[in-house]
Amino acid sequence: MLVLKFGGTSLANAERVRNAHQIVKQRGGKNPVVVCSAVSGITNKLIALSSEGSVEEIIPIHDKIISELGLPVGLLLPLYQELRAAVERLRKEQSKESLDVVQSFGERFSVRIMEAYFKSQGEQAKAYDAFDVGMLTDDRFGAANPLKEHADQIKKHLNRLDHIAIVTGYIGKTKDGRVTTLSRGGSDFTASLIGAALDAEEIQIWTDVNGMLSTDPKVVPSAKTIDSISFQEAAELATFGAKVMHPKSIQPALDTIQAIQEPSSSRKAGKKAGSRASPRERA
Ligand code: ADP
Ligand code: ASP
Ligand code: MG
């Protein structure tokens, strides 16, 4: 089983969503888990809502994608209503907790668009909010960490499904049901946690550049794609600011591989995985 993660630019408009669907069809194998970020720029806009801007600027961005994909116009109406209420609460409370609730809508919108589009293309697919499928975290709002129970819980909900699961990146819930976020760029971390929990053969991170490069190509256009990179080197690049991969996303994948290499572990051996990460590919 594979996990494929699509970042914001890979879901930024109708054409990108169609492209993501093609990638899942061609590269996802049978019933993969697809992890989605919010549409590009939306998380920033949601954060800004604590003091400025309006939900009414965020709605048309999604409705345009929905209409260009030929999906029902009212697809996200109930969630828009929920978001309006969450923003009202945020403006009153100005708390990290209410900000996480507001932020969670970015990913909750995008998985529902993906589900509807995948279904319109004849796929068996279902959208899930990560907090409904076991992504339990502590209560560090804005930078939450998974609780140790998360892996068993995710396995319970997402193992061996008979359809494509499309899951929100970035968000979780505390044990007592409060919404959290995993820190900016955290959808990579979600993909990695789900991949490790499900013993996935691969975690594929699809984004807007062809792999991990020697440096940020937006800053240094001559940056070169790295053919293969050790987990250690990838973690270092990520920790020192290579936005291409969230720094916390390396460890869960590495833990899985180390468990495979140690026969005393309870995990099954013989999984197709190496000690070097594959390069990322452009979506
Ligand atoms: P996504 O929305 O898919 O998660 P991000 O914007 O978070 O994508 O990460 C991809 C971006 O990371 C690239 O567009 C690139 O500008 C930037 N980046 C920074 N450092 C690197 C690096 N060493 N290799 C590749 N991309 C990098
Ligand atoms: N949407 C979140 C962010 O912009 C998470 C992510 O994109 O990985 O930070
Ligand atoms: Mg990112």
mmCIF file with all atom_site columns, C-alpha atoms in Angstrom, residues 66-247:
data_model
loop_
_atom_site.group_PDB
_atom_site.id
_atom_site.type_symbol
_atom_site.label_atom_id
_atom_site.label_alt_id
_atom_site.label_comp_id
_atom_site.label_asym_id
_atom_site.label_entity_id
_atom_site.label_seq_id
_atom_site.pdbx_PDB_ins_code
_atom_site.Cartn_x
_atom_site.Cartn_y
_atom_site.Cartn_z
_atom_site.occupancy
_atom_site.B_iso_or_equiv
_atom_site.pdbx_formal_charge
_atom_site.auth_seq_id
_atom_site.auth_comp_id
_atom_site.auth_asym_id
_atom_site.auth_atom_id
_atom_site.pdbx_PDB_model_num
ATOM 1   C CA . ILE A 1 66  ? -15.506 23.094 -7.912  1.00 0.00 ? 66  ILE A CA 1
ATOM 2   C CA . SER A 1 67  ? -17.303 24.616 -10.902 1.00 0.00 ? 67  SER A CA 1
ATOM 3   C CA . GLU A 1 68  ? -14.368 24.092 -13.284 1.00 0.00 ? 68  GLU A CA 1
ATOM 4   C CA . LEU A 1 69  ? -14.316 20.430 -12.307 1.00 0.00 ? 69  LEU A CA 1
ATOM 5   C CA . GLY A 1 70  ? -18.061 20.196 -13.004 1.00 0.00 ? 70  GLY A CA 1
ATOM 6   C CA . LEU A 1 71  ? -18.862 19.280 -9.387  1.00 0.00 ? 71  LEU A CA 1
ATOM 7   C CA . PRO A 1 72  ? -22.061 20.260 -7.515  1.00 0.00 ? 72  PRO A CA 1
ATOM 8   C CA . VAL A 1 73  ? -21.945 23.968 -6.650  1.00 0.00 ? 73  VAL A CA 1
ATOM 9   C CA . GLY A 1 74  ? -23.176 23.424 -3.096  1.00 0.00 ? 74  GLY A CA 1
ATOM 10  C CA . LEU A 1 75  ? -20.453 20.890 -2.275  1.00 0.00 ? 75  LEU A CA 1
ATOM 11  C CA . LEU A 1 76  ? -18.848 22.889 0.543   1.00 0.00 ? 76  LEU A CA 1
ATOM 12  C CA . LEU A 1 77  ? -21.804 25.004 1.670   1.00 0.00 ? 77  LEU A CA 1
ATOM 13  C CA . PRO A 1 78  ? -22.219 23.325 5.091   1.00 0.00 ? 78  PRO A CA 1
ATOM 14  C CA . LEU A 1 79  ? -18.497 23.716 5.803   1.00 0.00 ? 79  LEU A CA 1
ATOM 15  C CA . TYR A 1 80  ? -18.511 27.384 4.723   1.00 0.00 ? 80  TYR A CA 1
ATOM 16  C CA . GLN A 1 81  ? -21.212 27.945 7.304   1.00 0.00 ? 81  GLN A CA 1
ATOM 17  C CA . GLU A 1 82  ? -19.131 26.186 9.961   1.00 0.00 ? 82  GLU A CA 1
ATOM 18  C CA . LEU A 1 83  ? -16.100 28.272 9.023   1.00 0.00 ? 83  LEU A CA 1
ATOM 19  C CA . ARG A 1 84  ? -18.055 31.523 9.410   1.00 0.00 ? 84  ARG A CA 1
ATOM 20  C CA . ALA A 1 85  ? -18.992 30.501 12.951  1.00 0.00 ? 85  ALA A CA 1
ATOM 21  C CA . ALA A 1 86  ? -15.392 29.457 13.727  1.00 0.00 ? 86  ALA A CA 1
ATOM 22  C CA . VAL A 1 87  ? -14.074 32.826 12.540  1.00 0.00 ? 87  VAL A CA 1
ATOM 23  C CA . GLU A 1 88  ? -16.562 34.648 14.726  1.00 0.00 ? 88  GLU A CA 1
ATOM 24  C CA . ARG A 1 89  ? -15.288 32.674 17.715  1.00 0.00 ? 89  ARG A CA 1
ATOM 25  C CA . LEU A 1 90  ? -11.649 33.327 16.752  1.00 0.00 ? 90  LEU A CA 1
ATOM 26  C CA . ARG A 1 91  ? -12.220 37.074 16.524  1.00 0.00 ? 91  ARG A CA 1
ATOM 27  C CA . LYS A 1 92  ? -13.748 37.086 19.994  1.00 0.00 ? 92  LYS A CA 1
ATOM 28  C CA . GLU A 1 93  ? -11.286 34.728 21.685  1.00 0.00 ? 93  GLU A CA 1
ATOM 29  C CA . GLN A 1 94  ? -8.056  35.362 19.772  1.00 0.00 ? 94  GLN A CA 1
ATOM 30  C CA . SER A 1 95  ? -6.786  31.998 21.065  1.00 0.00 ? 95  SER A CA 1
ATOM 31  C CA . LYS A 1 96  ? -4.417  29.479 19.478  1.00 0.00 ? 96  LYS A CA 1
ATOM 32  C CA . GLU A 1 97  ? -7.099  26.879 19.949  1.00 0.00 ? 97  GLU A CA 1
ATOM 33  C CA . SER A 1 98  ? -9.718  28.756 17.962  1.00 0.00 ? 98  SER A CA 1
ATOM 34  C CA . LEU A 1 99  ? -7.101  29.601 15.318  1.00 0.00 ? 99  LEU A CA 1
ATOM 35  C CA . ASP A 1 100 ? -6.435  25.882 14.799  1.00 0.00 ? 100 ASP A CA 1
ATOM 36  C CA . VAL A 1 101 ? -10.136 25.257 14.243  1.00 0.00 ? 101 VAL A CA 1
ATOM 37  C CA . VAL A 1 102 ? -10.199 27.986 11.590  1.00 0.00 ? 102 VAL A CA 1
ATOM 38  C CA . GLN A 1 103 ? -7.038  26.673 9.923   1.00 0.00 ? 103 GLN A CA 1
ATOM 39  C CA . SER A 1 104 ? -8.387  23.135 9.765   1.00 0.00 ? 104 SER A CA 1
ATOM 40  C CA . PHE A 1 105 ? -10.922 24.155 7.122   1.00 0.00 ? 105 PHE A CA 1
ATOM 41  C CA . GLY A 1 106 ? -8.270  24.505 4.398   1.00 0.00 ? 106 GLY A CA 1
ATOM 42  C CA . GLU A 1 107 ? -7.516  20.789 4.402   1.00 0.00 ? 107 GLU A CA 1
ATOM 43  C CA . ARG A 1 108 ? -11.141 19.863 5.107   1.00 0.00 ? 108 ARG A CA 1
ATOM 44  C CA . PHE A 1 109 ? -12.194 21.725 1.957   1.00 0.00 ? 109 PHE A CA 1
ATOM 45  C CA . SER A 1 110 ? -9.549  20.203 -0.285  1.00 0.00 ? 110 SER A CA 1
ATOM 46  C CA . VAL A 1 111 ? -10.192 16.542 0.610   1.00 0.00 ? 111 VAL A CA 1
ATOM 47  C CA . ARG A 1 112 ? -13.880 16.992 -0.145  1.00 0.00 ? 112 ARG A CA 1
ATOM 48  C CA . ILE A 1 113 ? -13.110 18.486 -3.539  1.00 0.00 ? 113 ILE A CA 1
ATOM 49  C CA . MET A 1 114 ? -10.767 15.582 -4.257  1.00 0.00 ? 114 MET A CA 1
ATOM 50  C CA . GLU A 1 115 ? -13.334 13.007 -3.134  1.00 0.00 ? 115 GLU A CA 1
ATOM 51  C CA . ALA A 1 116 ? -16.053 14.507 -5.322  1.00 0.00 ? 116 ALA A CA 1
ATOM 52  C CA . TYR A 1 117 ? -13.736 14.715 -8.324  1.00 0.00 ? 117 TYR A CA 1
ATOM 53  C CA . PHE A 1 118 ? -12.377 11.189 -7.881  1.00 0.00 ? 118 PHE A CA 1
ATOM 54  C CA . LYS A 1 119 ? -15.936 9.854  -7.644  1.00 0.00 ? 119 LYS A CA 1
ATOM 55  C CA . SER A 1 120 ? -16.928 11.790 -10.762 1.00 0.00 ? 120 SER A CA 1
ATOM 56  C CA . GLN A 1 121 ? -14.134 9.908  -12.529 1.00 0.00 ? 121 GLN A CA 1
ATOM 57  C CA . GLY A 1 122 ? -15.515 6.558  -11.428 1.00 0.00 ? 122 GLY A CA 1
ATOM 58  C CA . GLU A 1 123 ? -13.161 5.925  -8.505  1.00 0.00 ? 123 GLU A CA 1
ATOM 59  C CA . GLN A 1 124 ? -14.220 4.461  -5.202  1.00 0.00 ? 124 GLN A CA 1
ATOM 60  C CA . ALA A 1 125 ? -12.960 7.201  -2.919  1.00 0.00 ? 125 ALA A CA 1
ATOM 61  C CA . LYS A 1 126 ? -13.840 8.712  0.424   1.00 0.00 ? 126 LYS A CA 1
ATOM 62  C CA . ALA A 1 127 ? -12.663 11.865 2.196   1.00 0.00 ? 127 ALA A CA 1
ATOM 63  C CA . TYR A 1 128 ? -11.635 11.692 5.841   1.00 0.00 ? 128 TYR A CA 1
ATOM 64  C CA . ASP A 1 129 ? -10.735 14.334 8.383   1.00 0.00 ? 129 ASP A CA 1
ATOM 65  C CA . ALA A 1 130 ? -7.546  13.017 9.988   1.00 0.00 ? 130 ALA A CA 1
ATOM 66  C CA . PHE A 1 131 ? -8.981  13.569 13.451  1.00 0.00 ? 131 PHE A CA 1
ATOM 67  C CA . ASP A 1 132 ? -11.778 11.115 12.674  1.00 0.00 ? 132 ASP A CA 1
ATOM 68  C CA . VAL A 1 133 ? -9.331  8.397  11.669  1.00 0.00 ? 133 VAL A CA 1
ATOM 69  C CA . GLY A 1 134 ? -7.000  8.375  14.633  1.00 0.00 ? 134 GLY A CA 1
ATOM 70  C CA . MET A 1 135 ? -4.696  11.391 14.354  1.00 0.00 ? 135 MET A CA 1
ATOM 71  C CA . LEU A 1 136 ? -4.580  12.000 18.101  1.00 0.00 ? 136 LEU A CA 1
ATOM 72  C CA . THR A 1 137 ? -2.263  14.741 19.321  1.00 0.00 ? 137 THR A CA 1
ATOM 73  C CA . ASP A 1 138 ? -1.262  16.639 22.423  1.00 0.00 ? 138 ASP A CA 1
ATOM 74  C CA . ASP A 1 139 ? -2.739  20.094 22.980  1.00 0.00 ? 139 ASP A CA 1
ATOM 75  C CA . ARG A 1 140 ? 0.152   22.223 21.706  1.00 0.00 ? 140 ARG A CA 1
ATOM 76  C CA . PHE A 1 141 ? -2.095  24.206 19.402  1.00 0.00 ? 141 PHE A CA 1
ATOM 77  C CA . GLY A 1 142 ? -0.238  25.335 16.295  1.00 0.00 ? 142 GLY A CA 1
ATOM 78  C CA . ALA A 1 143 ? 2.561   22.783 16.731  1.00 0.00 ? 143 ALA A CA 1
ATOM 79  C CA . ALA A 1 144 ? 0.904   19.640 18.058  1.00 0.00 ? 144 ALA A CA 1
ATOM 80  C CA . ASN A 1 145 ? 2.680   16.299 18.323  1.00 0.00 ? 145 ASN A CA 1
ATOM 81  C CA . PRO A 1 146 ? 1.054   12.919 17.843  1.00 0.00 ? 146 PRO A CA 1
ATOM 82  C CA . LEU A 1 147 ? 0.220   10.891 20.941  1.00 0.00 ? 147 LEU A CA 1
ATOM 83  C CA . LYS A 1 148 ? 1.634   7.389  20.986  1.00 0.00 ? 148 LYS A CA 1
ATOM 84  C CA . GLU A 1 149 ? -1.829  5.885  20.486  1.00 0.00 ? 149 GLU A CA 1
ATOM 85  C CA . HIS A 1 150 ? -2.089  7.518  17.060  1.00 0.00 ? 150 HIS A CA 1
ATOM 86  C CA . ALA A 1 151 ? -0.485  4.632  15.160  1.00 0.00 ? 151 ALA A CA 1
ATOM 87  C CA . ASP A 1 152 ? -2.864  1.942  16.419  1.00 0.00 ? 152 ASP A CA 1
ATOM 88  C CA . GLN A 1 153 ? -5.808  4.243  15.938  1.00 0.00 ? 153 GLN A CA 1
ATOM 89  C CA . ILE A 1 154 ? -4.837  5.102  12.359  1.00 0.00 ? 154 ILE A CA 1
ATOM 90  C CA . LYS A 1 155 ? -4.330  1.437  11.616  1.00 0.00 ? 155 LYS A CA 1
ATOM 91  C CA . LYS A 1 156 ? -7.736  0.622  13.030  1.00 0.00 ? 156 LYS A CA 1
ATOM 92  C CA . HIS A 1 157 ? -9.409  3.143  10.743  1.00 0.00 ? 157 HIS A CA 1
ATOM 93  C CA . LEU A 1 158 ? -7.379  3.107  7.523   1.00 0.00 ? 158 LEU A CA 1
ATOM 94  C CA . ASN A 1 159 ? -5.845  -0.334 7.151   1.00 0.00 ? 159 ASN A CA 1
ATOM 95  C CA . ARG A 1 160 ? -6.824  -2.350 4.077   1.00 0.00 ? 160 ARG A CA 1
ATOM 96  C CA . LEU A 1 161 ? -9.741  -0.256 2.922   1.00 0.00 ? 161 LEU A CA 1
ATOM 97  C CA . ASP A 1 162 ? -11.582 -1.216 -0.247  1.00 0.00 ? 162 ASP A CA 1
ATOM 98  C CA . HIS A 1 163 ? -11.380 2.331  -1.602  1.00 0.00 ? 163 HIS A CA 1
ATOM 99  C CA . ILE A 1 164 ? -9.027  5.282  -1.949  1.00 0.00 ? 164 ILE A CA 1
ATOM 100 C CA . ALA A 1 165 ? -8.888  7.182  1.353   1.00 0.00 ? 165 ALA A CA 1
ATOM 101 C CA . ILE A 1 166 ? -8.353  10.917 0.895   1.00 0.00 ? 166 ILE A CA 1
ATOM 102 C CA . VAL A 1 167 ? -7.161  12.293 4.216   1.00 0.00 ? 167 VAL A CA 1
ATOM 103 C CA . THR A 1 168 ? -6.526  15.814 5.473   1.00 0.00 ? 168 THR A CA 1
ATOM 104 C CA . GLY A 1 169 ? -2.909  16.643 6.148   1.00 0.00 ? 169 GLY A CA 1
ATOM 105 C CA . TYR A 1 170 ? -1.841  19.044 8.889   1.00 0.00 ? 170 TYR A CA 1
ATOM 106 C CA . ILE A 1 171 ? -4.657  18.536 11.394  1.00 0.00 ? 171 ILE A CA 1
ATOM 107 C CA . GLY A 1 172 ? -5.453  16.344 14.374  1.00 0.00 ? 172 GLY A CA 1
ATOM 108 C CA . LYS A 1 173 ? -7.463  16.321 17.573  1.00 0.00 ? 173 LYS A CA 1
ATOM 109 C CA . THR A 1 174 ? -6.698  16.026 21.275  1.00 0.00 ? 174 THR A CA 1
ATOM 110 C CA . LYS A 1 175 ? -8.125  13.089 23.193  1.00 0.00 ? 175 LYS A CA 1
ATOM 111 C CA . ASP A 1 176 ? -10.911 15.336 24.436  1.00 0.00 ? 176 ASP A CA 1
ATOM 112 C CA . GLY A 1 177 ? -11.834 16.318 20.887  1.00 0.00 ? 177 GLY A CA 1
ATOM 113 C CA . ARG A 1 178 ? -10.195 19.721 20.326  1.00 0.00 ? 178 ARG A CA 1
ATOM 114 C CA . VAL A 1 179 ? -8.833  20.415 16.834  1.00 0.00 ? 179 VAL A CA 1
ATOM 115 C CA . THR A 1 180 ? -5.063  20.909 16.508  1.00 0.00 ? 180 THR A CA 1
ATOM 116 C CA . THR A 1 181 ? -2.551  21.641 13.732  1.00 0.00 ? 181 THR A CA 1
ATOM 117 C CA . LEU A 1 182 ? 0.888   20.070 13.413  1.00 0.00 ? 182 LEU A CA 1
ATOM 118 C CA . SER A 1 183 ? 2.838   23.247 12.490  1.00 0.00 ? 183 SER A CA 1
ATOM 119 C CA . ARG A 1 184 ? 3.188   24.922 9.118   1.00 0.00 ? 184 ARG A CA 1
ATOM 120 C CA . GLY A 1 185 ? 3.983   22.576 6.271   1.00 0.00 ? 185 GLY A CA 1
ATOM 121 C CA . GLY A 1 186 ? 2.787   19.712 8.468   1.00 0.00 ? 186 GLY A CA 1
ATOM 122 C CA . SER A 1 187 ? 0.944   17.715 5.792   1.00 0.00 ? 187 SER A CA 1
ATOM 123 C CA . ASP A 1 188 ? 4.242   16.006 4.941   1.00 0.00 ? 188 ASP A CA 1
ATOM 124 C CA . PHE A 1 189 ? 4.375   14.912 8.588   1.00 0.00 ? 189 PHE A CA 1
ATOM 125 C CA . THR A 1 190 ? 0.805   13.565 8.388   1.00 0.00 ? 190 THR A CA 1
ATOM 126 C CA . ALA A 1 191 ? 1.712   11.524 5.294   1.00 0.00 ? 191 ALA A CA 1
ATOM 127 C CA . SER A 1 192 ? 4.745   10.119 7.020   1.00 0.00 ? 192 SER A CA 1
ATOM 128 C CA . LEU A 1 193 ? 2.846   9.251  10.218  1.00 0.00 ? 193 LEU A CA 1
ATOM 129 C CA . ILE A 1 194 ? 0.114   7.505  8.244   1.00 0.00 ? 194 ILE A CA 1
ATOM 130 C CA . GLY A 1 195 ? 2.682   5.678  6.100   1.00 0.00 ? 195 GLY A CA 1
ATOM 131 C CA . ALA A 1 196 ? 4.498   4.435  9.192   1.00 0.00 ? 196 ALA A CA 1
ATOM 132 C CA . ALA A 1 197 ? 1.270   3.467  10.989  1.00 0.00 ? 197 ALA A CA 1
ATOM 133 C CA . LEU A 1 198 ? 0.078   1.445  7.987   1.00 0.00 ? 198 LEU A CA 1
ATOM 134 C CA . ASP A 1 199 ? 3.475   -0.040 7.127   1.00 0.00 ? 199 ASP A CA 1
ATOM 135 C CA . ALA A 1 200 ? 3.186   1.522  3.684   1.00 0.00 ? 200 ALA A CA 1
ATOM 136 C CA . GLU A 1 201 ? 5.661   0.436  1.025   1.00 0.00 ? 201 GLU A CA 1
ATOM 137 C CA . GLU A 1 202 ? 6.264   4.037  0.013   1.00 0.00 ? 202 GLU A CA 1
ATOM 138 C CA . ILE A 1 203 ? 5.383   7.535  1.082   1.00 0.00 ? 203 ILE A CA 1
ATOM 139 C CA . GLN A 1 204 ? 5.364   9.697  -2.035  1.00 0.00 ? 204 GLN A CA 1
ATOM 140 C CA . ILE A 1 205 ? 5.519   13.459 -1.564  1.00 0.00 ? 205 ILE A CA 1
ATOM 141 C CA . TRP A 1 206 ? 4.249   15.150 -4.736  1.00 0.00 ? 206 TRP A CA 1
ATOM 142 C CA . THR A 1 207 ? 4.980   18.854 -5.020  1.00 0.00 ? 207 THR A CA 1
ATOM 143 C CA . ASP A 1 208 ? 5.954   21.661 -7.400  1.00 0.00 ? 208 ASP A CA 1
ATOM 144 C CA . VAL A 1 209 ? 9.652   20.789 -7.777  1.00 0.00 ? 209 VAL A CA 1
ATOM 145 C CA . ASN A 1 210 ? 11.357  17.685 -9.124  1.00 0.00 ? 210 ASN A CA 1
ATOM 146 C CA . GLY A 1 211 ? 12.802  16.290 -5.955  1.00 0.00 ? 211 GLY A CA 1
ATOM 147 C CA . MET A 1 212 ? 15.018  17.558 -3.216  1.00 0.00 ? 212 MET A CA 1
ATOM 148 C CA . LEU A 1 213 ? 17.467  19.997 -4.723  1.00 0.00 ? 213 LEU A CA 1
ATOM 149 C CA . SER A 1 214 ? 20.872  21.165 -3.587  1.00 0.00 ? 214 SER A CA 1
ATOM 150 C CA . THR A 1 215 ? 19.194  24.404 -2.472  1.00 0.00 ? 215 THR A CA 1
ATOM 151 C CA . ASP A 1 216 ? 15.895  26.266 -2.947  1.00 0.00 ? 216 ASP A CA 1
ATOM 152 C CA . PRO A 1 217 ? 15.426  26.651 -6.744  1.00 0.00 ? 217 PRO A CA 1
ATOM 153 C CA . LYS A 1 218 ? 13.316  29.769 -6.150  1.00 0.00 ? 218 LYS A CA 1
ATOM 154 C CA . VAL A 1 219 ? 16.403  31.412 -4.669  1.00 0.00 ? 219 VAL A CA 1
ATOM 155 C CA . VAL A 1 220 ? 19.115  29.717 -6.764  1.00 0.00 ? 220 VAL A CA 1
ATOM 156 C CA . PRO A 1 221 ? 17.637  28.779 -10.175 1.00 0.00 ? 221 PRO A CA 1
ATOM 157 C CA . SER A 1 222 ? 20.668  26.643 -11.035 1.00 0.00 ? 222 SER A CA 1
ATOM 158 C CA . ALA A 1 223 ? 20.039  24.326 -8.039  1.00 0.00 ? 223 ALA A CA 1
ATOM 159 C CA . LYS A 1 224 ? 20.414  20.662 -8.981  1.00 0.00 ? 224 LYS A CA 1
ATOM 160 C CA . THR A 1 225 ? 18.090  17.754 -8.198  1.00 0.00 ? 225 THR A CA 1
ATOM 161 C CA . ILE A 1 226 ? 19.665  15.265 -5.827  1.00 0.00 ? 226 ILE A CA 1
ATOM 162 C CA . ASP A 1 227 ? 19.321  11.722 -7.234  1.00 0.00 ? 227 ASP A CA 1
ATOM 163 C CA . SER A 1 228 ? 19.160  10.007 -3.902  1.00 0.00 ? 228 SER A CA 1
ATOM 164 C CA . ILE A 1 229 ? 19.647  11.266 -0.396  1.00 0.00 ? 229 ILE A CA 1
ATOM 165 C CA . SER A 1 230 ? 20.102  9.585  2.979   1.00 0.00 ? 230 SER A CA 1
ATOM 166 C CA . PHE A 1 231 ? 17.448  10.092 5.605   1.00 0.00 ? 231 PHE A CA 1
ATOM 167 C CA . GLN A 1 232 ? 20.059  11.870 7.706   1.00 0.00 ? 232 GLN A CA 1
ATOM 168 C CA . GLU A 1 233 ? 20.911  14.330 4.916   1.00 0.00 ? 233 GLU A CA 1
ATOM 169 C CA . ALA A 1 234 ? 17.231  14.881 4.089   1.00 0.00 ? 234 ALA A CA 1
ATOM 170 C CA . ALA A 1 235 ? 16.516  15.594 7.754   1.00 0.00 ? 235 ALA A CA 1
ATOM 171 C CA . GLU A 1 236 ? 19.382  18.087 7.863   1.00 0.00 ? 236 GLU A CA 1
ATOM 172 C CA . LEU A 1 237 ? 18.220  19.891 4.719   1.00 0.00 ? 237 LEU A CA 1
ATOM 173 C CA . ALA A 1 238 ? 14.670  20.052 6.115   1.00 0.00 ? 238 ALA A CA 1
ATOM 174 C CA . THR A 1 239 ? 15.773  21.198 9.561   1.00 0.00 ? 239 THR A CA 1
ATOM 175 C CA . PHE A 1 240 ? 17.872  23.986 8.105   1.00 0.00 ? 240 PHE A CA 1
ATOM 176 C CA . GLY A 1 241 ? 14.973  25.389 6.167   1.00 0.00 ? 241 GLY A CA 1
ATOM 177 C CA . ALA A 1 242 ? 14.410  23.408 2.960   1.00 0.00 ? 242 ALA A CA 1
ATOM 178 C CA . LYS A 1 243 ? 10.657  23.870 2.945   1.00 0.00 ? 243 LYS A CA 1
ATOM 179 C CA . VAL A 1 244 ? 10.302  21.004 0.481   1.00 0.00 ? 244 VAL A CA 1
ATOM 180 C CA . MET A 1 245 ? 9.900   18.517 3.319   1.00 0.00 ? 245 MET A CA 1
ATOM 181 C CA . HIS A 1 246 ? 8.698   19.160 6.861   1.00 0.00 ? 246 HIS A CA 1
ATOM 182 C CA . PRO A 1 247 ? 11.555  18.417 9.291   1.00 0.00 ? 247 PRO A CA 1
#
